mmCIF file of C-alpha atoms in Angstrom:
data_model
loop_
_atom_site.group_PDB
_atom_site.id
_atom_site.type_symbol
_atom_site.label_atom_id
_atom_site.label_comp_id
_atom_site.label_asym_id
_atom_site.label_seq_id
_atom_site.Cartn_x
_atom_site.Cartn_y
_atom_site.Cartn_z
ATOM 1 C CA MET A 285 306.639 164.939 218.793
ATOM 2 C CA GLU A 286 303.019 166.914 219.956
ATOM 3 C CA LYS A 287 303.972 166.429 223.676
ATOM 4 C CA LEU A 288 307.680 168.172 222.433
ATOM 5 C CA LYS A 289 306.012 171.029 221.283
ATOM 6 C CA ALA A 290 303.432 171.798 224.012
ATOM 7 C CA PHE A 291 306.095 171.309 226.417
ATOM 8 C CA LEU A 292 308.062 173.982 224.917
ATOM 9 C CA ARG A 293 305.387 175.948 224.677
ATOM 10 C CA SER A 294 304.385 175.959 228.267
ATOM 11 C CA SER A 295 308.000 176.791 229.092
ATOM 12 C CA PRO A 296 309.841 179.908 227.931
ATOM 13 C CA ASP A 297 313.189 179.507 229.632
ATOM 14 C CA LEU A 298 313.263 175.866 227.686
ATOM 15 C CA GLN A 299 312.556 178.243 224.542
ATOM 16 C CA LEU A 300 315.059 180.633 225.689
ATOM 17 C CA ARG A 301 317.683 177.846 226.239
ATOM 18 C CA ALA A 302 317.035 175.804 223.130
ATOM 19 C CA PHE A 303 317.252 179.224 220.901
ATOM 20 C CA SER A 304 320.799 180.039 222.049
ATOM 21 C CA SER A 305 321.693 176.628 221.833
ATOM 22 C CA VAL A 306 321.169 176.715 218.247
ATOM 23 C CA LEU A 307 323.085 179.553 217.743
ATOM 24 C CA ILE A 308 326.105 177.794 219.631
ATOM 25 C CA VAL A 309 325.767 174.366 217.960
ATOM 26 C CA LEU A 310 325.665 176.157 214.518
ATOM 27 C CA ALA A 311 328.377 179.476 215.741
ATOM 28 C CA VAL A 312 330.768 176.611 216.770
ATOM 29 C CA ILE A 313 330.653 173.637 214.432
ATOM 30 C CA GLY A 314 330.387 176.394 211.900
ATOM 31 C CA GLY A 315 333.430 177.320 213.074
ATOM 32 C CA ILE A 316 335.523 174.130 213.359
ATOM 33 C CA ILE A 317 334.738 172.624 209.452
ATOM 34 C CA LEU A 318 335.619 176.734 208.055
ATOM 35 C CA GLY A 319 338.740 176.730 210.318
ATOM 36 C CA GLY A 320 341.811 178.605 210.291
ATOM 37 C CA TYR A 321 341.300 182.571 211.937
ATOM 38 C CA VAL A 322 337.708 181.517 212.424
ATOM 39 C CA TRP A 323 337.800 179.506 214.727
ATOM 40 C CA ASP A 324 340.754 180.934 216.475
ATOM 41 C CA ALA A 325 338.923 183.870 216.702
ATOM 42 C CA ILE A 326 335.458 182.044 217.896
ATOM 43 C CA VAL A 327 337.944 179.827 220.397
ATOM 44 C CA ILE A 328 340.153 183.148 221.877
ATOM 45 C CA LEU A 329 336.432 185.435 221.653
ATOM 46 C CA ILE A 330 335.009 182.325 224.116
ATOM 47 C CA ALA A 331 338.438 181.848 226.768
ATOM 48 C CA THR A 332 338.632 184.848 226.954
ATOM 49 C CA LEU A 333 335.123 186.396 228.237
ATOM 50 C CA SER A 334 335.361 182.563 230.724
ATOM 51 C CA LEU A 335 338.755 183.860 231.987
ATOM 52 C CA TRP A 336 337.117 187.063 232.287
ATOM 53 C CA GLU A 337 334.046 185.314 234.080
ATOM 54 C CA PHE A 338 336.554 182.872 236.142
ATOM 55 C CA TYR A 339 338.275 185.956 237.420
ATOM 56 C CA LYS A 340 335.133 187.696 239.099
ATOM 57 C CA LEU A 341 334.170 183.740 240.219
ATOM 58 C CA GLN A 342 337.606 184.356 242.292
ATOM 59 C CA SER A 343 337.721 187.702 243.308
ATOM 60 C CA SER A 344 334.732 186.952 245.515
ATOM 61 C CA ARG A 345 337.395 184.992 247.659
ATOM 62 C CA ILE A 346 341.176 185.542 247.002
ATOM 63 C CA SER A 347 343.401 188.764 245.395
ATOM 64 C CA ALA A 348 344.805 188.655 241.826
ATOM 65 C CA SER A 349 345.726 190.976 239.255
ATOM 66 C CA PRO A 350 343.260 191.225 236.717
ATOM 67 C CA ALA A 351 345.803 192.514 233.837
ATOM 68 C CA LEU A 352 348.383 189.457 234.561
ATOM 69 C CA VAL A 353 345.549 187.329 234.461
ATOM 70 C CA MET A 354 343.651 188.453 231.236
ATOM 71 C CA LEU A 355 347.476 189.251 229.230
ATOM 72 C CA SER A 356 348.937 185.992 229.902
ATOM 73 C CA GLY A 357 345.274 184.564 228.615
ATOM 74 C CA LEU A 358 345.840 186.299 225.447
ATOM 75 C CA PHE A 359 349.301 185.404 224.664
ATOM 76 C CA ILE A 360 349.205 181.864 225.198
ATOM 77 C CA LEU A 361 345.849 182.128 223.048
ATOM 78 C CA LEU A 362 347.708 184.755 220.560
ATOM 79 C CA GLY A 363 350.909 182.404 220.061
ATOM 80 C CA THR A 364 349.024 179.016 219.762
ATOM 81 C CA ALA A 365 346.643 180.528 217.589
ATOM 82 C CA LEU A 366 349.581 182.133 215.079
ATOM 83 C CA GLY A 367 351.039 178.766 215.112
ATOM 84 C CA ILE A 368 354.081 180.318 217.347
ATOM 85 C CA MET A 369 353.764 178.198 220.455
ATOM 86 C CA ASN A 370 353.069 174.376 221.096
ATOM 87 C CA LEU A 371 352.216 172.575 223.887
ATOM 88 C CA SER A 372 356.004 172.774 224.887
ATOM 89 C CA THR A 373 355.950 176.407 224.608
ATOM 90 C CA ILE A 374 352.948 176.985 226.395
ATOM 91 C CA LEU A 375 353.925 175.168 229.632
ATOM 92 C CA CYS A 376 356.865 177.180 229.570
ATOM 93 C CA SER A 377 354.746 180.023 229.911
ATOM 94 C CA ILE A 378 352.062 179.191 232.102
ATOM 95 C CA SER A 379 356.123 178.812 234.956
ATOM 96 C CA ALA A 380 356.876 182.235 233.120
ATOM 97 C CA ILE A 381 353.461 183.748 234.378
ATOM 98 C CA ALA A 382 353.884 182.729 237.496
ATOM 99 C CA PHE A 383 356.886 183.303 238.099
ATOM 100 C CA ILE A 384 356.193 187.026 236.860
ATOM 101 C CA ALA A 385 352.808 186.909 239.819
ATOM 102 C CA LEU A 386 355.505 186.046 242.234
ATOM 103 C CA PHE A 387 357.783 188.631 241.269
ATOM 104 C CA LEU A 388 354.877 191.588 241.168
ATOM 105 C CA GLU A 389 354.651 190.085 244.574
ATOM 106 C CA VAL A 390 358.296 190.870 245.780
ATOM 107 C CA LEU A 391 358.079 194.831 243.892
ATOM 108 C CA LYS A 392 354.344 195.113 246.132
ATOM 109 C CA ARG A 393 355.902 193.789 249.410
ATOM 110 C CA GLN A 394 358.457 195.993 248.825
ATOM 111 C CA VAL A 395 356.861 199.206 248.205
ATOM 112 C CA SER A 396 353.855 198.854 250.891
ATOM 113 C CA GLY A 397 355.473 196.209 253.374
ATOM 114 C CA GLU A 398 352.387 194.105 253.003
ATOM 115 C CA SER A 399 352.328 190.721 250.037
ATOM 116 C CA ASN A 400 349.485 187.981 248.691
ATOM 117 C CA ALA A 401 352.289 185.820 246.724
ATOM 118 C CA LEU A 402 350.733 182.347 247.739
ATOM 119 C CA VAL A 403 347.177 183.284 246.578
ATOM 120 C CA SER A 404 348.080 185.648 243.108
ATOM 121 C CA MET A 405 350.464 182.816 241.967
ATOM 122 C CA GLY A 406 347.382 180.166 242.684
ATOM 123 C CA GLY A 407 344.433 182.368 241.480
ATOM 124 C CA THR A 408 347.040 183.772 238.126
ATOM 125 C CA VAL A 409 347.648 179.747 236.855
ATOM 126 C CA ALA A 410 344.657 177.911 238.045
ATOM 127 C CA GLY A 411 342.183 180.552 235.277
ATOM 128 C CA ILE A 412 345.671 179.282 233.006
ATOM 129 C CA ALA A 413 345.127 176.279 233.662
ATOM 130 C CA TYR A 414 341.652 175.780 234.046
ATOM 131 C CA VAL A 415 340.294 177.483 231.129
ATOM 132 C CA ILE A 416 342.819 179.116 228.427
ATOM 133 C CA LEU A 417 344.522 175.415 228.215
ATOM 134 C CA PRO A 418 342.323 173.123 227.488
ATOM 135 C CA TRP A 419 340.939 175.977 224.356
ATOM 136 C CA SER A 420 344.874 176.152 223.287
ATOM 137 C CA PHE A 421 344.466 172.661 223.163
ATOM 138 C CA MET A 422 341.431 172.705 220.874
ATOM 139 C CA ILE A 423 342.677 175.015 218.748
ATOM 140 C CA LEU A 424 346.378 172.998 218.651
ATOM 141 C CA ILE A 425 343.790 170.185 217.470
ATOM 142 C CA ARG A 426 342.013 172.001 214.525
ATOM 143 C CA SER A 427 345.253 172.561 213.159
ATOM 144 C CA ARG A 428 346.178 169.383 212.061
ATOM 145 C CA GLU A 429 344.677 166.201 210.092
ATOM 146 C CA LEU A 430 341.700 164.504 211.496
ATOM 147 C CA GLY A 431 341.132 167.785 214.083
ATOM 148 C CA ALA A 432 338.193 168.655 212.601
ATOM 149 C CA MET A 433 336.304 165.486 212.820
ATOM 150 C CA PHE A 434 338.330 165.208 216.155
ATOM 151 C CA LEU A 435 336.323 168.213 217.770
ATOM 152 C CA ILE A 436 332.842 167.822 215.762
ATOM 153 C CA THR A 437 332.883 164.564 218.039
ATOM 154 C CA LEU A 438 334.204 166.222 221.097
ATOM 155 C CA PHE A 439 330.973 168.622 221.287
ATOM 156 C CA PHE A 440 328.941 166.947 219.717
ATOM 157 C CA CYS A 441 329.225 163.904 222.543
ATOM 158 C CA THR A 442 329.392 166.134 225.271
ATOM 159 C CA TRP A 443 326.409 168.164 224.056
ATOM 160 C CA SER A 444 324.051 165.311 223.201
ATOM 161 C CA CYS A 445 325.676 163.935 227.241
ATOM 162 C CA ASP A 446 323.857 167.388 228.550
ATOM 163 C CA VAL A 447 320.706 166.987 226.667
ATOM 164 C CA ALA A 448 320.609 163.099 227.738
ATOM 165 C CA ALA A 449 321.570 163.776 231.573
ATOM 166 C CA TYR A 450 318.897 166.689 231.476
ATOM 167 C CA PHE A 451 315.963 164.516 230.068
ATOM 168 C CA VAL A 452 316.674 161.325 231.189
ATOM 169 C CA GLY A 453 317.438 163.005 234.741
ATOM 170 C CA SER A 454 314.470 165.407 234.597
ATOM 171 C CA HIS A 455 311.479 162.268 233.657
ATOM 172 C CA LEU A 456 312.854 159.722 235.545
ATOM 173 C CA GLY A 457 315.769 160.882 238.297
ATOM 174 C CA LYS A 458 315.285 159.334 241.573
ATOM 175 C CA THR A 459 318.941 158.308 243.363
ATOM 176 C CA PRO A 460 320.455 162.177 243.867
ATOM 177 C CA LEU A 461 324.107 162.168 242.560
ATOM 178 C CA CYS A 462 326.032 164.661 244.153
ATOM 179 C CA SER A 463 322.991 166.520 246.287
ATOM 180 C CA GLN A 464 325.716 168.747 248.589
ATOM 181 C CA VAL A 465 326.859 169.699 245.234
ATOM 182 C CA SER A 466 323.793 170.458 242.474
ATOM 183 C CA PRO A 467 321.323 169.034 244.078
ATOM 184 C CA HIS A 468 318.825 167.970 241.324
ATOM 185 C CA LYS A 469 321.354 165.853 239.200
ATOM 186 C CA THR A 470 320.568 162.396 239.569
ATOM 187 C CA TRP A 471 322.384 158.557 238.969
ATOM 188 C CA GLU A 472 319.952 158.276 236.540
ATOM 189 C CA GLY A 473 320.595 161.530 234.564
ATOM 190 C CA PHE A 474 324.090 160.320 234.955
ATOM 191 C CA LEU A 475 323.818 157.381 233.092
ATOM 192 C CA GLY A 476 321.547 158.636 230.299
ATOM 193 C CA GLY A 477 324.132 161.141 229.504
ATOM 194 C CA ALA A 478 327.285 158.499 229.469
ATOM 195 C CA ALA A 479 325.426 156.542 226.870
ATOM 196 C CA ALA A 480 324.010 158.886 225.313
ATOM 197 C CA SER A 481 327.703 160.296 224.383
ATOM 198 C CA LEU A 482 329.549 157.060 223.754
ATOM 199 C CA MET A 483 326.328 155.818 221.289
ATOM 200 C CA CYS A 484 326.685 159.435 219.262
ATOM 201 C CA GLY A 485 331.213 158.239 218.961
ATOM 202 C CA GLY A 486 329.994 155.358 217.802
ATOM 203 C CA LEU A 487 327.457 156.882 215.054
ATOM 204 C CA LEU A 488 329.933 159.452 214.429
ATOM 205 C CA ALA A 489 332.223 156.719 213.814
ATOM 206 C CA LEU A 490 330.156 155.167 211.228
ATOM 207 C CA PHE A 491 329.680 158.679 209.766
ATOM 208 C CA PHE A 492 333.344 159.575 209.342
ATOM 209 C CA SER A 493 334.274 156.121 207.971
ATOM 210 C CA PHE A 494 336.273 156.265 210.415
ATOM 211 C CA PRO A 495 337.865 153.265 213.518
ATOM 212 C CA PRO A 496 334.761 153.295 216.145
ATOM 213 C CA MET A 497 337.213 153.104 218.824
ATOM 214 C CA PRO A 498 338.748 155.932 218.992
ATOM 215 C CA LEU A 499 335.880 157.982 218.967
ATOM 216 C CA LEU A 500 333.779 155.238 220.955
ATOM 217 C CA LEU A 501 336.317 156.279 223.545
ATOM 218 C CA MET A 502 335.990 159.613 223.290
ATOM 219 C CA GLY A 503 332.005 159.300 223.489
ATOM 220 C CA LEU A 504 331.844 157.364 226.960
ATOM 221 C CA LEU A 505 334.894 159.426 228.655
ATOM 222 C CA CYS A 506 333.061 162.621 227.087
ATOM 223 C CA GLY A 507 330.137 161.033 229.114
ATOM 224 C CA ILE A 508 331.567 160.356 231.773
ATOM 225 C CA ALA A 509 334.075 163.392 232.519
ATOM 226 C CA GLY A 510 331.920 166.337 231.027
ATOM 227 C CA GLN A 511 329.478 165.606 234.070
ATOM 228 C CA LEU A 512 332.619 165.935 236.223
ATOM 229 C CA GLY A 513 333.583 169.369 235.413
ATOM 230 C CA ASP A 514 329.913 170.756 235.503
ATOM 231 C CA LEU A 515 330.040 169.895 238.849
ATOM 232 C CA GLY A 516 333.088 170.716 238.985
ATOM 233 C CA GLU A 517 331.540 173.980 238.315
ATOM 234 C CA SER A 518 329.008 174.134 240.130
ATOM 235 C CA VAL A 519 330.856 173.500 243.420
ATOM 236 C CA LEU A 520 333.399 177.148 242.312
ATOM 237 C CA LYS A 521 329.995 179.174 241.999
ATOM 238 C CA ARG A 522 328.893 177.850 245.348
ATOM 239 C CA GLU A 523 331.618 178.884 247.106
ATOM 240 C CA ALA A 524 331.440 182.376 245.125
ATOM 241 C CA GLY A 525 328.156 182.166 245.825
ATOM 242 C CA VAL A 526 326.582 182.514 242.697
ATOM 243 C CA LYS A 527 323.836 180.845 240.651
ATOM 244 C CA ASP A 528 325.308 181.562 236.942
ATOM 245 C CA THR A 529 329.030 182.663 235.732
ATOM 246 C CA GLY A 530 327.530 185.362 234.149
ATOM 247 C CA SER A 531 324.240 186.381 231.499
ATOM 248 C CA VAL A 532 326.254 186.046 228.212
ATOM 249 C CA ILE A 533 324.039 183.323 226.876
ATOM 250 C CA PRO A 534 320.370 184.015 227.139
ATOM 251 C CA GLY A 535 318.638 180.993 229.225
ATOM 252 C CA HIS A 536 322.227 179.636 229.924
ATOM 253 C CA GLY A 537 323.397 182.262 231.879
ATOM 254 C CA GLY A 538 327.710 182.446 230.998
ATOM 255 C CA LEU A 539 329.512 180.448 228.519
ATOM 256 C CA LEU A 540 331.638 179.252 231.796
ATOM 257 C CA ASP A 541 328.254 177.651 232.163
ATOM 258 C CA ARG A 542 327.663 176.646 228.637
ATOM 259 C CA PHE A 543 331.584 175.015 227.882
ATOM 260 C CA ASP A 544 332.517 173.694 231.388
ATOM 261 C CA SER A 545 332.112 170.322 230.095
ATOM 262 C CA ILE A 546 334.345 171.320 227.186
ATOM 263 C CA LEU A 547 337.141 172.594 229.210
ATOM 264 C CA VAL A 548 337.437 168.978 230.572
ATOM 265 C CA ASN A 549 336.909 167.329 227.857
ATOM 266 C CA GLY A 550 339.098 169.039 225.400
ATOM 267 C CA THR A 551 342.227 168.278 227.409
ATOM 268 C CA LEU A 552 340.498 164.311 227.467
ATOM 269 C CA ALA A 553 340.407 165.141 223.308
ATOM 270 C CA PHE A 554 343.678 166.345 222.626
ATOM 271 C CA VAL A 555 344.959 163.548 224.771
ATOM 272 C CA ILE A 556 343.621 160.684 222.739
ATOM 273 C CA PHE A 557 344.322 162.551 219.636
ATOM 274 C CA GLU A 558 347.649 162.620 220.440
ATOM 275 C CA LEU A 559 347.690 159.480 221.366
ATOM 276 C CA VAL A 560 345.777 158.003 217.714
ATOM 277 C CA GLY A 561 348.507 160.561 215.719
#
């Protein structure tokens, strides 16, 4: 314990990260427990700002309408939060958004003689699929029985994986995991993170007195897929030529930097939740 305290004192950046992490944990877990409009508001705030960060990444390479991207994301999030949308209507909305992006390019070409339909459609739908869908799934999960338990498991498994992967990789890591994408990540850290997530799922199953298999499966998948999601976001940042997606969270960067693993794991949690339910 004394060594840990000394390490924290010697690293102001780590202290800032730790303080920000505590605030994030309190806000997210508090929102899940309270549920209802509180959780919906937290999700909409995080998802909307994350979508804007993703759009800014895209804008360095492609052109898409920021108004259409942001309004589409808000439309799906609000519709889900208000109970107007389920999975089927969300997917139909994404199709409609793609057609709107296409028809706007039709008008653009008619007026200016130029268009960029392929890129515009892809850029618009990519943000919705990558950012908005997973957070919409987490609104749907919370609205159902046992939803709070599944979301708490999702977040704690993901966070335990992140922490274990960082510390195991920092102290024991020797074998590069994906050096061309994230030079500091190692196989030792990856395995340590996956093991911590699996263990967290088992401990939460005991805590909730719930059959262990679904939460163990979630822990295993979160430990593996979450780290792949982190690598995926690293690719996006490398292609955009930026270190962080934003500066909203002191010590962490942007919201996408903090919740990149959650996006993948939120989708997996929804699949598991649907199978169990």
